[in-house]
Amino acid sequence: MLTLGIDTSNYATSLAVFDTEAGEVVCDAKKFLPVRPGQLGLRQSDAVFHHTAALPQMLEELSQKTDLTAVEAVGVSARPRPVEKSYMPCFLAGVNAATAFSLARGIPLVQLTHQEGHIAAALFAASGSELFDRPVLVFHISGGTTDLLYCDGARPQFCLGTSGDLYAGQAVDRLGVRLGYAFPAGAEVSRLASGCQEPIRPKVSVKGMTCSFSGLENQCEKLLSEGKSPEYVCKYCLLCVVETLRRMANTAREQYPDLTVVFAGGVMSSEIVRDYILARMSNVRFVPGKFASDNAIGISILAAKGVSAWPTTSM
């Protein structure tokens, strides 16, 4: 069976097709929303417009890679997180497209959340189907979340810890835009950080499993004003984020010592972040770049799981 996933986040329009028999993503497409230089995102009305304009063209692009008439179920991110009152208008564009697709074809529509899609993509990239039916600790780190979640597979059960103010992805993006790069700027911050070889000990703010990143923005601005190179400041920023997560994870492991910790979300695609954690923690999983950032891959997989078509007994 082929399943289609659609995700229309505040960062990107994305589509993916999953093959349940092969157990792999056969194709995907993603287009970042256009953000004017110096801005830190879009108004929701603009995001809805850009998603609506992009979806027909991207479906056409996908149809050149696989036979969309063979799709037997469609999944869509209908809201940001699986919690009460979680809502953003940008997801309506995806819901409308997915609903039209499912009704026209007479196939099931599986409504999911953006966060579940991130988690599913991370679990799949880390271990195939292995982690989908067991408890796991998952960090969802992005421009809109800094959550440490106790999950049953890809289903968040409760939040163990989060940020009390600025999100990790916001801090990274603000630094990148401050340095003149387009939003979202995480990839550029990571690229610059890799050019710094100086040892750095960042100051972090963590209490138990609650963290704060409001001071990080001020610290980065202070370092730049003192003449530190962009490479140094970018490395400082990323190390502050990852040391924060390491301390939160260690606290969580006092309660759940045997659970695997999975790091999901766009910020986690940085090699600096991954190498830092792998050198200091065991039983952790990281995610390759395209599975870590905003995408519909996890949604296409959960659509298959939602109609009991994956995992298959032949896998």
PDB file of C-alpha atoms in Angstrom:
ATOM      1  CA  MET A   1       0.000   0.000   0.000  1.00  0.00           C
ATOM      2  CA  LEU A   2       1.068   3.582  -0.706  1.00  0.00           C
ATOM      3  CA  THR A   3       0.128   6.299   1.803  1.00  0.00           C
ATOM      4  CA  LEU A   4       0.388  10.053   1.274  1.00  0.00           C
ATOM      5  CA  GLY A   5       1.430  12.462   4.021  1.00  0.00           C
ATOM      6  CA  ILE A   6       0.768  16.227   3.976  1.00  0.00           C
ATOM      7  CA  ASP A   7       2.242  18.735   6.438  1.00  0.00           C
ATOM      8  CA  THR A   8       1.757  22.516   6.248  1.00  0.00           C
ATOM      9  CA  SER A   9       3.732  23.940   9.147  1.00  0.00           C
ATOM     10  CA  ASN A  10       4.790  27.514   9.831  1.00  0.00           C
ATOM     11  CA  TYR A  11       8.123  26.734   8.141  1.00  0.00           C
ATOM     12  CA  ALA A  12       7.457  24.557   5.098  1.00  0.00           C
ATOM     13  CA  THR A  13       4.979  22.850   2.802  1.00  0.00           C
ATOM     14  CA  SER A  14       5.843  19.165   2.603  1.00  0.00           C
ATOM     15  CA  LEU A  15       4.537  15.948   1.062  1.00  0.00           C
ATOM     16  CA  ALA A  16       5.705  12.341   1.251  1.00  0.00           C
ATOM     17  CA  VAL A  17       4.655   8.920   0.003  1.00  0.00           C
ATOM     18  CA  PHE A  18       5.316   5.782   2.065  1.00  0.00           C
ATOM     19  CA  ASP A  19       5.342   2.209   0.713  1.00  0.00           C
ATOM     20  CA  THR A  20       4.113  -0.153   3.427  1.00  0.00           C
ATOM     21  CA  GLU A  21       5.373  -3.344   1.779  1.00  0.00           C
ATOM     22  CA  ALA A  22       8.892  -2.026   1.222  1.00  0.00           C
ATOM     23  CA  GLY A  23       8.837  -0.188   4.541  1.00  0.00           C
ATOM     24  CA  GLU A  24      10.374   2.919   3.016  1.00  0.00           C
ATOM     25  CA  VAL A  25       9.605   6.446   1.876  1.00  0.00           C
ATOM     26  CA  VAL A  26       9.481   6.287  -1.919  1.00  0.00           C
ATOM     27  CA  CYS A  27       9.467  10.047  -2.511  1.00  0.00           C
ATOM     28  CA  ASP A  28       9.049  13.366  -0.750  1.00  0.00           C
ATOM     29  CA  ALA A  29       9.001  17.069  -1.546  1.00  0.00           C
ATOM     30  CA  LYS A  30       9.433  20.142   0.624  1.00  0.00           C
ATOM     31  CA  LYS A  31       9.268  23.872  -0.014  1.00  0.00           C
ATOM     32  CA  PHE A  32      10.175  26.414   2.646  1.00  0.00           C
ATOM     33  CA  LEU A  33       7.781  29.308   3.055  1.00  0.00           C
ATOM     34  CA  PRO A  34       9.241  32.581   1.738  1.00  0.00           C
ATOM     35  CA  VAL A  35      10.251  34.951   4.530  1.00  0.00           C
ATOM     36  CA  ARG A  36      11.501  38.482   3.850  1.00  0.00           C
ATOM     37  CA  PRO A  37      15.108  39.245   4.843  1.00  0.00           C
ATOM     38  CA  GLY A  38      15.382  40.189   8.508  1.00  0.00           C
ATOM     39  CA  GLN A  39      12.008  38.756   9.467  1.00  0.00           C
ATOM     40  CA  LEU A  40      11.569  35.903  11.950  1.00  0.00           C
ATOM     41  CA  GLY A  41       8.620  34.156  10.341  1.00  0.00           C
ATOM     42  CA  LEU A  42       5.288  34.799   8.642  1.00  0.00           C
ATOM     43  CA  ARG A  43       1.850  35.941   9.650  1.00  0.00           C
ATOM     44  CA  GLN A  44      -0.546  33.015   9.658  1.00  0.00           C
ATOM     45  CA  SER A  45      -2.621  34.513   6.840  1.00  0.00           C
ATOM     46  CA  ASP A  46       0.503  34.674   4.663  1.00  0.00           C
ATOM     47  CA  ALA A  47       1.468  31.115   5.583  1.00  0.00           C
ATOM     48  CA  VAL A  48      -1.982  29.817   4.581  1.00  0.00           C
ATOM     49  CA  PHE A  49      -1.710  31.647   1.251  1.00  0.00           C
ATOM     50  CA  HIS A  50       1.733  30.235   0.440  1.00  0.00           C
ATOM     51  CA  HIS A  51       0.716  26.691   1.389  1.00  0.00           C
ATOM     52  CA  THR A  52      -2.433  26.924  -0.731  1.00  0.00           C
ATOM     53  CA  ALA A  53      -0.424  28.166  -3.704  1.00  0.00           C
ATOM     54  CA  ALA A  54       2.313  25.545  -3.324  1.00  0.00           C
ATOM     55  CA  LEU A  55       0.289  22.359  -2.773  1.00  0.00           C
ATOM     56  CA  PRO A  56      -1.042  21.804  -6.339  1.00  0.00           C
ATOM     57  CA  GLN A  57       2.422  22.289  -7.849  1.00  0.00           C
ATOM     58  CA  MET A  58       4.024  19.992  -5.275  1.00  0.00           C
ATOM     59  CA  LEU A  59       1.429  17.279  -5.842  1.00  0.00           C
ATOM     60  CA  GLU A  60       2.256  17.499  -9.537  1.00  0.00           C
ATOM     61  CA  GLU A  61       5.948  17.172  -8.673  1.00  0.00           C
ATOM     62  CA  LEU A  62       5.223  14.094  -6.566  1.00  0.00           C
ATOM     63  CA  SER A  63       3.150  12.552  -9.363  1.00  0.00           C
ATOM     64  CA  GLN A  64       6.246  12.609 -11.572  1.00  0.00           C
ATOM     65  CA  LYS A  65       8.014  10.381  -9.032  1.00  0.00           C
ATOM     66  CA  THR A  66       5.289   7.887  -8.137  1.00  0.00           C
ATOM     67  CA  ASP A  67       1.762   6.898  -9.121  1.00  0.00           C
ATOM     68  CA  LEU A  68      -0.509   8.916  -6.839  1.00  0.00           C
ATOM     69  CA  THR A  69      -3.541   7.011  -8.133  1.00  0.00           C
ATOM     70  CA  ALA A  70      -2.171   4.025  -6.196  1.00  0.00           C
ATOM     71  CA  VAL A  71      -2.368   5.892  -2.860  1.00  0.00           C
ATOM     72  CA  GLU A  72      -4.811   4.108  -0.526  1.00  0.00           C
ATOM     73  CA  ALA A  73      -4.758   6.375   2.533  1.00  0.00           C
ATOM     74  CA  VAL A  74      -3.796   9.974   3.249  1.00  0.00           C
ATOM     75  CA  GLY A  75      -2.534  11.474   6.501  1.00  0.00           C
ATOM     76  CA  VAL A  76      -2.335  15.144   7.396  1.00  0.00           C
ATOM     77  CA  SER A  77      -1.059  17.363  10.206  1.00  0.00           C
ATOM     78  CA  ALA A  78      -4.271  18.987  11.411  1.00  0.00           C
ATOM     79  CA  ARG A  79      -2.776  20.919  14.337  1.00  0.00           C
ATOM     80  CA  PRO A  80       0.576  21.515  16.047  1.00  0.00           C
ATOM     81  CA  ARG A  81       0.404  19.087  19.004  1.00  0.00           C
ATOM     82  CA  PRO A  82      -1.958  16.413  20.362  1.00  0.00           C
ATOM     83  CA  VAL A  83      -3.114  18.570  23.277  1.00  0.00           C
ATOM     84  CA  GLU A  84      -6.275  20.506  23.963  1.00  0.00           C
ATOM     85  CA  LYS A  85      -6.596  23.897  22.218  1.00  0.00           C
ATOM     86  CA  SER A  86      -3.553  23.281  20.015  1.00  0.00           C
ATOM     87  CA  TYR A  87      -4.316  25.185  16.828  1.00  0.00           C
ATOM     88  CA  MET A  88      -2.631  27.140  14.027  1.00  0.00           C
ATOM     89  CA  PRO A  89      -4.405  28.308  10.856  1.00  0.00           C
ATOM     90  CA  CYS A  90      -1.514  27.234   8.599  1.00  0.00           C
ATOM     91  CA  PHE A  91      -2.524  23.587   9.053  1.00  0.00           C
ATOM     92  CA  LEU A  92      -5.938  24.252   7.493  1.00  0.00           C
ATOM     93  CA  ALA A  93      -4.346  24.396   4.048  1.00  0.00           C
ATOM     94  CA  GLY A  94      -3.063  20.852   4.429  1.00  0.00           C
ATOM     95  CA  VAL A  95      -6.342  19.598   5.922  1.00  0.00           C
ATOM     96  CA  ASN A  96      -8.294  21.029   2.966  1.00  0.00           C
ATOM     97  CA  ALA A  97      -5.960  19.428   0.411  1.00  0.00           C
ATOM     98  CA  ALA A  98      -5.941  16.066   2.214  1.00  0.00           C
ATOM     99  CA  THR A  99      -9.725  16.054   2.616  1.00  0.00           C
ATOM    100  CA  ALA A 100     -10.257  16.793  -1.069  1.00  0.00           C
ATOM    101  CA  PHE A 101      -7.781  14.059  -2.032  1.00  0.00           C
ATOM    102  CA  SER A 102      -9.388  11.446   0.214  1.00  0.00           C
ATOM    103  CA  LEU A 103     -12.972  12.253  -0.815  1.00  0.00           C
ATOM    104  CA  ALA A 104     -12.142  12.294  -4.521  1.00  0.00           C
ATOM    105  CA  ARG A 105     -10.453   8.890  -4.242  1.00  0.00           C
ATOM    106  CA  GLY A 106     -12.758   7.386  -1.628  1.00  0.00           C
ATOM    107  CA  ILE A 107      -9.839   6.511   0.667  1.00  0.00           C
ATOM    108  CA  PRO A 108      -9.316   6.924   4.438  1.00  0.00           C
ATOM    109  CA  LEU A 109      -8.194  10.263   5.875  1.00  0.00           C
ATOM    110  CA  VAL A 110      -6.058  10.067   9.036  1.00  0.00           C
ATOM    111  CA  GLN A 111      -5.802  13.361  10.949  1.00  0.00           C
ATOM    112  CA  LEU A 112      -2.607  13.679  12.984  1.00  0.00           C
ATOM    113  CA  THR A 113      -0.449  16.422  14.487  1.00  0.00           C
ATOM    114  CA  HIS A 114       2.767  18.089  13.421  1.00  0.00           C
ATOM    115  CA  GLN A 115       4.534  16.943  16.566  1.00  0.00           C
ATOM    116  CA  GLU A 116       3.525  13.311  16.045  1.00  0.00           C
ATOM    117  CA  GLY A 117       4.900  13.558  12.514  1.00  0.00           C
ATOM    118  CA  HIS A 118       8.255  14.795  13.818  1.00  0.00           C
ATOM    119  CA  ILE A 119       8.403  11.977  16.352  1.00  0.00           C
ATOM    120  CA  ALA A 120       7.419   9.292  13.839  1.00  0.00           C
ATOM    121  CA  ALA A 121      10.023  10.456  11.311  1.00  0.00           C
ATOM    122  CA  ALA A 122      12.659  10.364  14.041  1.00  0.00           C
ATOM    123  CA  LEU A 123      11.701   6.882  15.271  1.00  0.00           C
ATOM    124  CA  PHE A 124      11.595   5.528  11.721  1.00  0.00           C
ATOM    125  CA  ALA A 125      14.966   7.002  10.760  1.00  0.00           C
ATOM    126  CA  ALA A 126      16.521   5.778  13.995  1.00  0.00           C
ATOM    127  CA  SER A 127      15.266   2.198  13.963  1.00  0.00           C
ATOM    128  CA  GLY A 128      12.631   1.408  11.342  1.00  0.00           C
ATOM    129  CA  SER A 129       9.598  -0.027  13.144  1.00  0.00           C
ATOM    130  CA  GLU A 130      11.501  -1.083  16.284  1.00  0.00           C
ATOM    131  CA  LEU A 131      10.596   1.849  18.552  1.00  0.00           C
ATOM    132  CA  PHE A 132       6.979   2.345  17.436  1.00  0.00           C
ATOM    133  CA  ASP A 133       5.484  -0.049  19.987  1.00  0.00           C
ATOM    134  CA  ARG A 134       7.496   0.654  23.116  1.00  0.00           C
ATOM    135  CA  PRO A 135       7.994   3.509  25.596  1.00  0.00           C
ATOM    136  CA  VAL A 136      10.626   6.044  24.584  1.00  0.00           C
ATOM    137  CA  LEU A 137      11.800   9.501  25.663  1.00  0.00           C
ATOM    138  CA  VAL A 138      11.689  12.007  22.821  1.00  0.00           C
ATOM    139  CA  PHE A 139      13.026  15.539  22.567  1.00  0.00           C
ATOM    140  CA  HIS A 140      11.048  17.598  20.043  1.00  0.00           C
ATOM    141  CA  ILE A 141      13.269  20.616  19.467  1.00  0.00           C
ATOM    142  CA  SER A 142      12.214  23.255  16.941  1.00  0.00           C
ATOM    143  CA  GLY A 143      11.187  26.869  16.526  1.00  0.00           C
ATOM    144  CA  GLY A 144       7.910  26.207  18.305  1.00  0.00           C
ATOM    145  CA  THR A 145       8.785  23.554  20.879  1.00  0.00           C
ATOM    146  CA  THR A 146      11.447  22.499  23.339  1.00  0.00           C
ATOM    147  CA  ASP A 147       9.629  19.498  24.747  1.00  0.00           C
ATOM    148  CA  LEU A 148      10.912  16.381  26.471  1.00  0.00           C
ATOM    149  CA  LEU A 149       8.120  13.859  26.000  1.00  0.00           C
ATOM    150  CA  TYR A 150       7.325  10.446  27.409  1.00  0.00           C
ATOM    151  CA  CYS A 151       5.953   8.607  24.383  1.00  0.00           C
ATOM    152  CA  ASP A 152       4.290   5.324  23.611  1.00  0.00           C
ATOM    153  CA  GLY A 153       5.906   4.893  20.225  1.00  0.00           C
ATOM    154  CA  ALA A 154       5.037   8.035  18.253  1.00  0.00           C
ATOM    155  CA  ARG A 155       2.171   8.939  20.602  1.00  0.00           C
ATOM    156  CA  PRO A 156       3.130  11.523  23.254  1.00  0.00           C
ATOM    157  CA  GLN A 157       1.661  10.551  26.629  1.00  0.00           C
ATOM    158  CA  PHE A 158       2.824  13.501  28.709  1.00  0.00           C
ATOM    159  CA  CYS A 159       5.435  16.254  28.722  1.00  0.00           C
ATOM    160  CA  LEU A 160       8.251  15.786  31.220  1.00  0.00           C
ATOM    161  CA  GLY A 161       9.984  19.093  30.610  1.00  0.00           C
ATOM    162  CA  THR A 162      10.018  22.175  28.438  1.00  0.00           C
ATOM    163  CA  SER A 163      11.299  25.736  28.166  1.00  0.00           C
ATOM    164  CA  GLY A 164       9.808  28.393  30.373  1.00  0.00           C
ATOM    165  CA  ASP A 165      10.343  31.121  27.784  1.00  0.00           C
ATOM    166  CA  LEU A 166      12.180  31.116  24.457  1.00  0.00           C
ATOM    167  CA  TYR A 167      12.318  27.877  22.472  1.00  0.00           C
ATOM    168  CA  ALA A 168      15.660  26.408  21.401  1.00  0.00           C
ATOM    169  CA  GLY A 169      14.882  26.796  17.699  1.00  0.00           C
ATOM    170  CA  GLN A 170      13.878  30.423  18.228  1.00  0.00           C
ATOM    171  CA  ALA A 171      17.215  31.200  19.851  1.00  0.00           C
ATOM    172  CA  VAL A 172      19.097  29.577  16.971  1.00  0.00           C
ATOM    173  CA  ASP A 173      17.010  31.270  14.269  1.00  0.00           C
ATOM    174  CA  ARG A 174      17.289  34.692  15.897  1.00  0.00           C
ATOM    175  CA  LEU A 175      21.057  34.424  15.954  1.00  0.00           C
ATOM    176  CA  GLY A 176      21.147  33.365  12.304  1.00  0.00           C
ATOM    177  CA  VAL A 177      18.900  36.231  11.208  1.00  0.00           C
ATOM    178  CA  ARG A 178      20.976  38.628  13.349  1.00  0.00           C
ATOM    179  CA  LEU A 179      24.006  37.477  11.317  1.00  0.00           C
ATOM    180  CA  GLY A 180      22.212  38.216   8.040  1.00  0.00           C
ATOM    181  CA  TYR A 181      20.890  34.778   7.036  1.00  0.00           C
ATOM    182  CA  ALA A 182      17.392  33.949   5.871  1.00  0.00           C
ATOM    183  CA  PHE A 183      14.825  32.471   8.227  1.00  0.00           C
ATOM    184  CA  PRO A 184      14.880  29.612   9.213  1.00  0.00           C
ATOM    185  CA  ALA A 185      18.612  29.919   9.783  1.00  0.00           C
ATOM    186  CA  GLY A 186      19.537  26.787  11.723  1.00  0.00           C
ATOM    187  CA  ALA A 187      21.512  25.214   8.882  1.00  0.00           C
ATOM    188  CA  GLU A 188      23.663  28.345   8.514  1.00  0.00           C
ATOM    189  CA  VAL A 189      24.265  28.587  12.255  1.00  0.00           C
ATOM    190  CA  SER A 190      25.402  24.953  12.274  1.00  0.00           C
ATOM    191  CA  ARG A 191      27.631  25.516   9.242  1.00  0.00           C
ATOM    192  CA  LEU A 192      29.347  28.498  10.846  1.00  0.00           C
ATOM    193  CA  ALA A 193      29.699  26.715  14.183  1.00  0.00           C
ATOM    194  CA  SER A 194      31.577  23.851  12.526  1.00  0.00           C
ATOM    195  CA  GLY A 195      34.299  26.331  11.571  1.00  0.00           C
ATOM    196  CA  CYS A 196      35.156  27.120  15.207  1.00  0.00           C
ATOM    197  CA  GLN A 197      37.804  24.922  16.839  1.00  0.00           C
ATOM    198  CA  GLU A 198      37.997  26.816  20.151  1.00  0.00           C
ATOM    199  CA  PRO A 199      36.858  24.996  23.307  1.00  0.00           C
ATOM    200  CA  ILE A 200      33.673  26.533  24.711  1.00  0.00           C
ATOM    201  CA  ARG A 201      31.868  26.118  28.020  1.00  0.00           C
ATOM    202  CA  PRO A 202      28.430  27.666  27.684  1.00  0.00           C
ATOM    203  CA  LYS A 203      26.354  28.968  30.572  1.00  0.00           C
ATOM    204  CA  VAL A 204      23.014  27.180  30.763  1.00  0.00           C
ATOM    205  CA  SER A 205      19.818  27.615  32.747  1.00  0.00           C
ATOM    206  CA  VAL A 206      18.245  24.295  33.757  1.00  0.00           C
ATOM    207  CA  LYS A 207      16.233  23.352  36.828  1.00  0.00           C
ATOM    208  CA  GLY A 208      15.228  19.718  36.787  1.00  0.00           C
ATOM    209  CA  MET A 209      13.545  19.270  33.417  1.00  0.00           C
ATOM    210  CA  THR A 210      12.607  22.928  32.947  1.00  0.00           C
ATOM    211  CA  CYS A 211      14.974  25.163  31.006  1.00  0.00           C
ATOM    212  CA  SER A 212      15.303  28.762  29.893  1.00  0.00           C
ATOM    213  CA  PHE A 213      16.788  30.195  26.701  1.00  0.00           C
ATOM    214  CA  SER A 214      15.891  33.866  27.120  1.00  0.00           C
ATOM    215  CA  GLY A 215      19.373  34.582  28.419  1.00  0.00           C
ATOM    216  CA  LEU A 216      21.041  32.844  25.480  1.00  0.00           C
ATOM    217  CA  GLU A 217      19.986  35.537  23.034  1.00  0.00           C
ATOM    218  CA  ASN A 218      21.537  38.191  25.286  1.00  0.00           C
ATOM    219  CA  GLN A 219      24.697  36.124  25.737  1.00  0.00           C
ATOM    220  CA  CYS A 220      25.145  35.799  21.968  1.00  0.00           C
ATOM    221  CA  GLU A 221      24.608  39.524  21.453  1.00  0.00           C
ATOM    222  CA  LYS A 222      27.166  40.286  24.157  1.00  0.00           C
ATOM    223  CA  LEU A 223      29.737  37.960  22.584  1.00  0.00           C
ATOM    224  CA  LEU A 224      29.298  39.619  19.191  1.00  0.00           C
ATOM    225  CA  SER A 225      29.666  43.089  20.718  1.00  0.00           C
ATOM    226  CA  GLU A 226      32.895  41.917  22.370  1.00  0.00           C
ATOM    227  CA  GLY A 227      34.313  41.012  18.980  1.00  0.00           C
ATOM    228  CA  LYS A 228      33.869  37.244  19.018  1.00  0.00           C
ATOM    229  CA  SER A 229      33.631  35.748  15.543  1.00  0.00           C
ATOM    230  CA  PRO A 230      30.269  34.588  14.138  1.00  0.00           C
ATOM    231  CA  GLU A 231      31.706  31.055  14.104  1.00  0.00           C
ATOM    232  CA  TYR A 232      32.476  31.222  17.819  1.00  0.00           C
ATOM    233  CA  VAL A 233      29.067  32.663  18.724  1.00  0.00           C
ATOM    234  CA  CYS A 234      27.213  30.088  16.630  1.00  0.00           C
ATOM    235  CA  LYS A 235      29.115  27.276  18.304  1.00  0.00           C
ATOM    236  CA  TYR A 236      28.398  28.822  21.697  1.00  0.00           C
ATOM    237  CA  CYS A 237      24.681  28.967  20.876  1.00  0.00           C
ATOM    238  CA  LEU A 238      24.441  25.332  19.760  1.00  0.00           C
ATOM    239  CA  LEU A 239      26.488  24.038  22.673  1.00  0.00           C
ATOM    240  CA  CYS A 240      24.268  25.938  25.082  1.00  0.00           C
ATOM    241  CA  VAL A 241      21.228  24.253  23.563  1.00  0.00           C
ATOM    242  CA  VAL A 242      22.710  20.767  23.590  1.00  0.00           C
ATOM    243  CA  GLU A 243      24.169  20.991  27.117  1.00  0.00           C
ATOM    244  CA  THR A 244      20.730  22.095  28.286  1.00  0.00           C
ATOM    245  CA  LEU A 245      19.149  19.034  26.674  1.00  0.00           C
ATOM    246  CA  ARG A 246      21.801  16.716  28.107  1.00  0.00           C
ATOM    247  CA  ARG A 247      21.053  17.869  31.644  1.00  0.00           C
ATOM    248  CA  MET A 248      17.287  17.533  31.109  1.00  0.00           C
ATOM    249  CA  ALA A 249      17.771  14.023  29.704  1.00  0.00           C
ATOM    250  CA  ASN A 250      19.953  12.961  32.630  1.00  0.00           C
ATOM    251  CA  THR A 251      17.267  14.116  35.062  1.00  0.00           C
ATOM    252  CA  ALA A 252      14.614  12.182  33.121  1.00  0.00           C
ATOM    253  CA  ARG A 253      16.763   9.076  33.233  1.00  0.00           C
ATOM    254  CA  GLU A 254      16.685   9.131  37.007  1.00  0.00           C
ATOM    255  CA  GLN A 255      13.013   8.136  36.613  1.00  0.00           C
ATOM    256  CA  TYR A 256      13.301   6.129  33.376  1.00  0.00           C
ATOM    257  CA  PRO A 257      16.842   4.687  33.303  1.00  0.00           C
ATOM    258  CA  ASP A 258      16.227   2.035  30.642  1.00  0.00           C
ATOM    259  CA  LEU A 259      14.432   4.081  27.988  1.00  0.00           C
ATOM    260  CA  THR A 260      16.024   5.155  24.728  1.00  0.00           C
ATOM    261  CA  VAL A 261      16.265   8.934  24.254  1.00  0.00           C
ATOM    262  CA  VAL A 262      15.474  10.118  20.720  1.00  0.00           C
ATOM    263  CA  PHE A 263      16.357  13.633  19.577  1.00  0.00           C
ATOM    264  CA  ALA A 264      13.882  14.966  16.992  1.00  0.00           C
ATOM    265  CA  GLY A 265      13.307  18.305  15.273  1.00  0.00           C
ATOM    266  CA  GLY A 266      15.259  20.528  12.918  1.00  0.00           C
ATOM    267  CA  VAL A 267      17.791  21.767  15.488  1.00  0.00           C
ATOM    268  CA  MET A 268      18.844  18.172  16.121  1.00  0.00           C
ATOM    269  CA  SER A 269      20.188  17.734  12.590  1.00  0.00           C
ATOM    270  CA  SER A 270      23.347  19.668  13.532  1.00  0.00           C
ATOM    271  CA  GLU A 271      26.494  17.531  13.615  1.00  0.00           C
ATOM    272  CA  ILE A 272      27.823  19.577  16.531  1.00  0.00           C
ATOM    273  CA  VAL A 273      24.729  18.764  18.567  1.00  0.00           C
ATOM    274  CA  ARG A 274      24.843  15.075  17.667  1.00  0.00           C
ATOM    275  CA  ASP A 275      28.571  14.622  18.319  1.00  0.00           C
ATOM    276  CA  TYR A 276      28.340  16.380  21.686  1.00  0.00           C
ATOM    277  CA  ILE A 277      25.559  14.095  22.911  1.00  0.00           C
ATOM    278  CA  LEU A 278      27.040  10.861  21.533  1.00  0.00           C
ATOM    279  CA  ALA A 279      30.303  11.563  23.347  1.00  0.00           C
ATOM    280  CA  ARG A 280      28.499  11.968  26.667  1.00  0.00           C
ATOM    281  CA  MET A 281      25.403   9.725  26.642  1.00  0.00           C
ATOM    282  CA  SER A 282      24.505   6.137  25.781  1.00  0.00           C
ATOM    283  CA  ASN A 283      21.291   4.591  24.430  1.00  0.00           C
ATOM    284  CA  VAL A 284      20.417   7.674  22.390  1.00  0.00           C
ATOM    285  CA  ARG A 285      19.264   7.989  18.777  1.00  0.00           C
ATOM    286  CA  PHE A 286      19.739  10.863  16.366  1.00  0.00           C
ATOM    287  CA  VAL A 287      18.051  11.527  13.066  1.00  0.00           C
ATOM    288  CA  PRO A 288      19.497  12.264   9.606  1.00  0.00           C
ATOM    289  CA  GLY A 289      18.859  15.793   8.340  1.00  0.00           C
ATOM    290  CA  LYS A 290      15.854  15.305   6.065  1.00  0.00           C
ATOM    291  CA  PHE A 291      14.049  13.279   8.731  1.00  0.00           C
ATOM    292  CA  ALA A 292      14.823  15.826  11.458  1.00  0.00           C
ATOM    293  CA  SER A 293      13.406  19.019   9.955  1.00  0.00           C
ATOM    294  CA  ASP A 294       9.778  19.836   9.136  1.00  0.00           C
ATOM    295  CA  ASN A 295       8.489  17.200   6.732  1.00  0.00           C
ATOM    296  CA  ALA A 296       5.528  14.963   5.898  1.00  0.00           C
ATOM    297  CA  ILE A 297       7.528  11.743   6.159  1.00  0.00           C
ATOM    298  CA  GLY A 298       6.331  10.887   9.648  1.00  0.00           C
ATOM    299  CA  ILE A 299       2.761  11.752   8.677  1.00  0.00           C
ATOM    300  CA  SER A 300       2.847   9.343   5.724  1.00  0.00           C
ATOM    301  CA  ILE A 301       4.148   6.599   8.030  1.00  0.00           C
ATOM    302  CA  LEU A 302       1.502   7.259  10.695  1.00  0.00           C
ATOM    303  CA  ALA A 303      -1.188   7.224   8.009  1.00  0.00           C
ATOM    304  CA  ALA A 304      -0.113   3.674   7.181  1.00  0.00           C
ATOM    305  CA  LYS A 305      -0.067   2.740  10.855  1.00  0.00           C
ATOM    306  CA  GLY A 306      -3.465   4.391  11.338  1.00  0.00           C
ATOM    307  CA  VAL A 307      -5.097   2.068   8.792  1.00  0.00           C
ATOM    308  CA  SER A 308      -3.212  -0.962  10.175  1.00  0.00           C
ATOM    309  CA  ALA A 309      -1.133  -1.353   7.005  1.00  0.00           C
ATOM    310  CA  TRP A 310       2.309  -1.017   8.654  1.00  0.00           C
ATOM    311  CA  PRO A 311       4.384  -2.664  10.006  1.00  0.00           C
ATOM    312  CA  THR A 312       3.623  -5.642   7.785  1.00  0.00           C
ATOM    313  CA  THR A 313       4.244  -9.212   8.876  1.00  0.00           C
ATOM    314  CA  SER A 314       6.649  -9.685   5.963  1.00  0.00           C
ATOM    315  CA  MET A 315       9.079  -7.047   7.248  1.00  0.00           C
TER     316      MET A 315
END
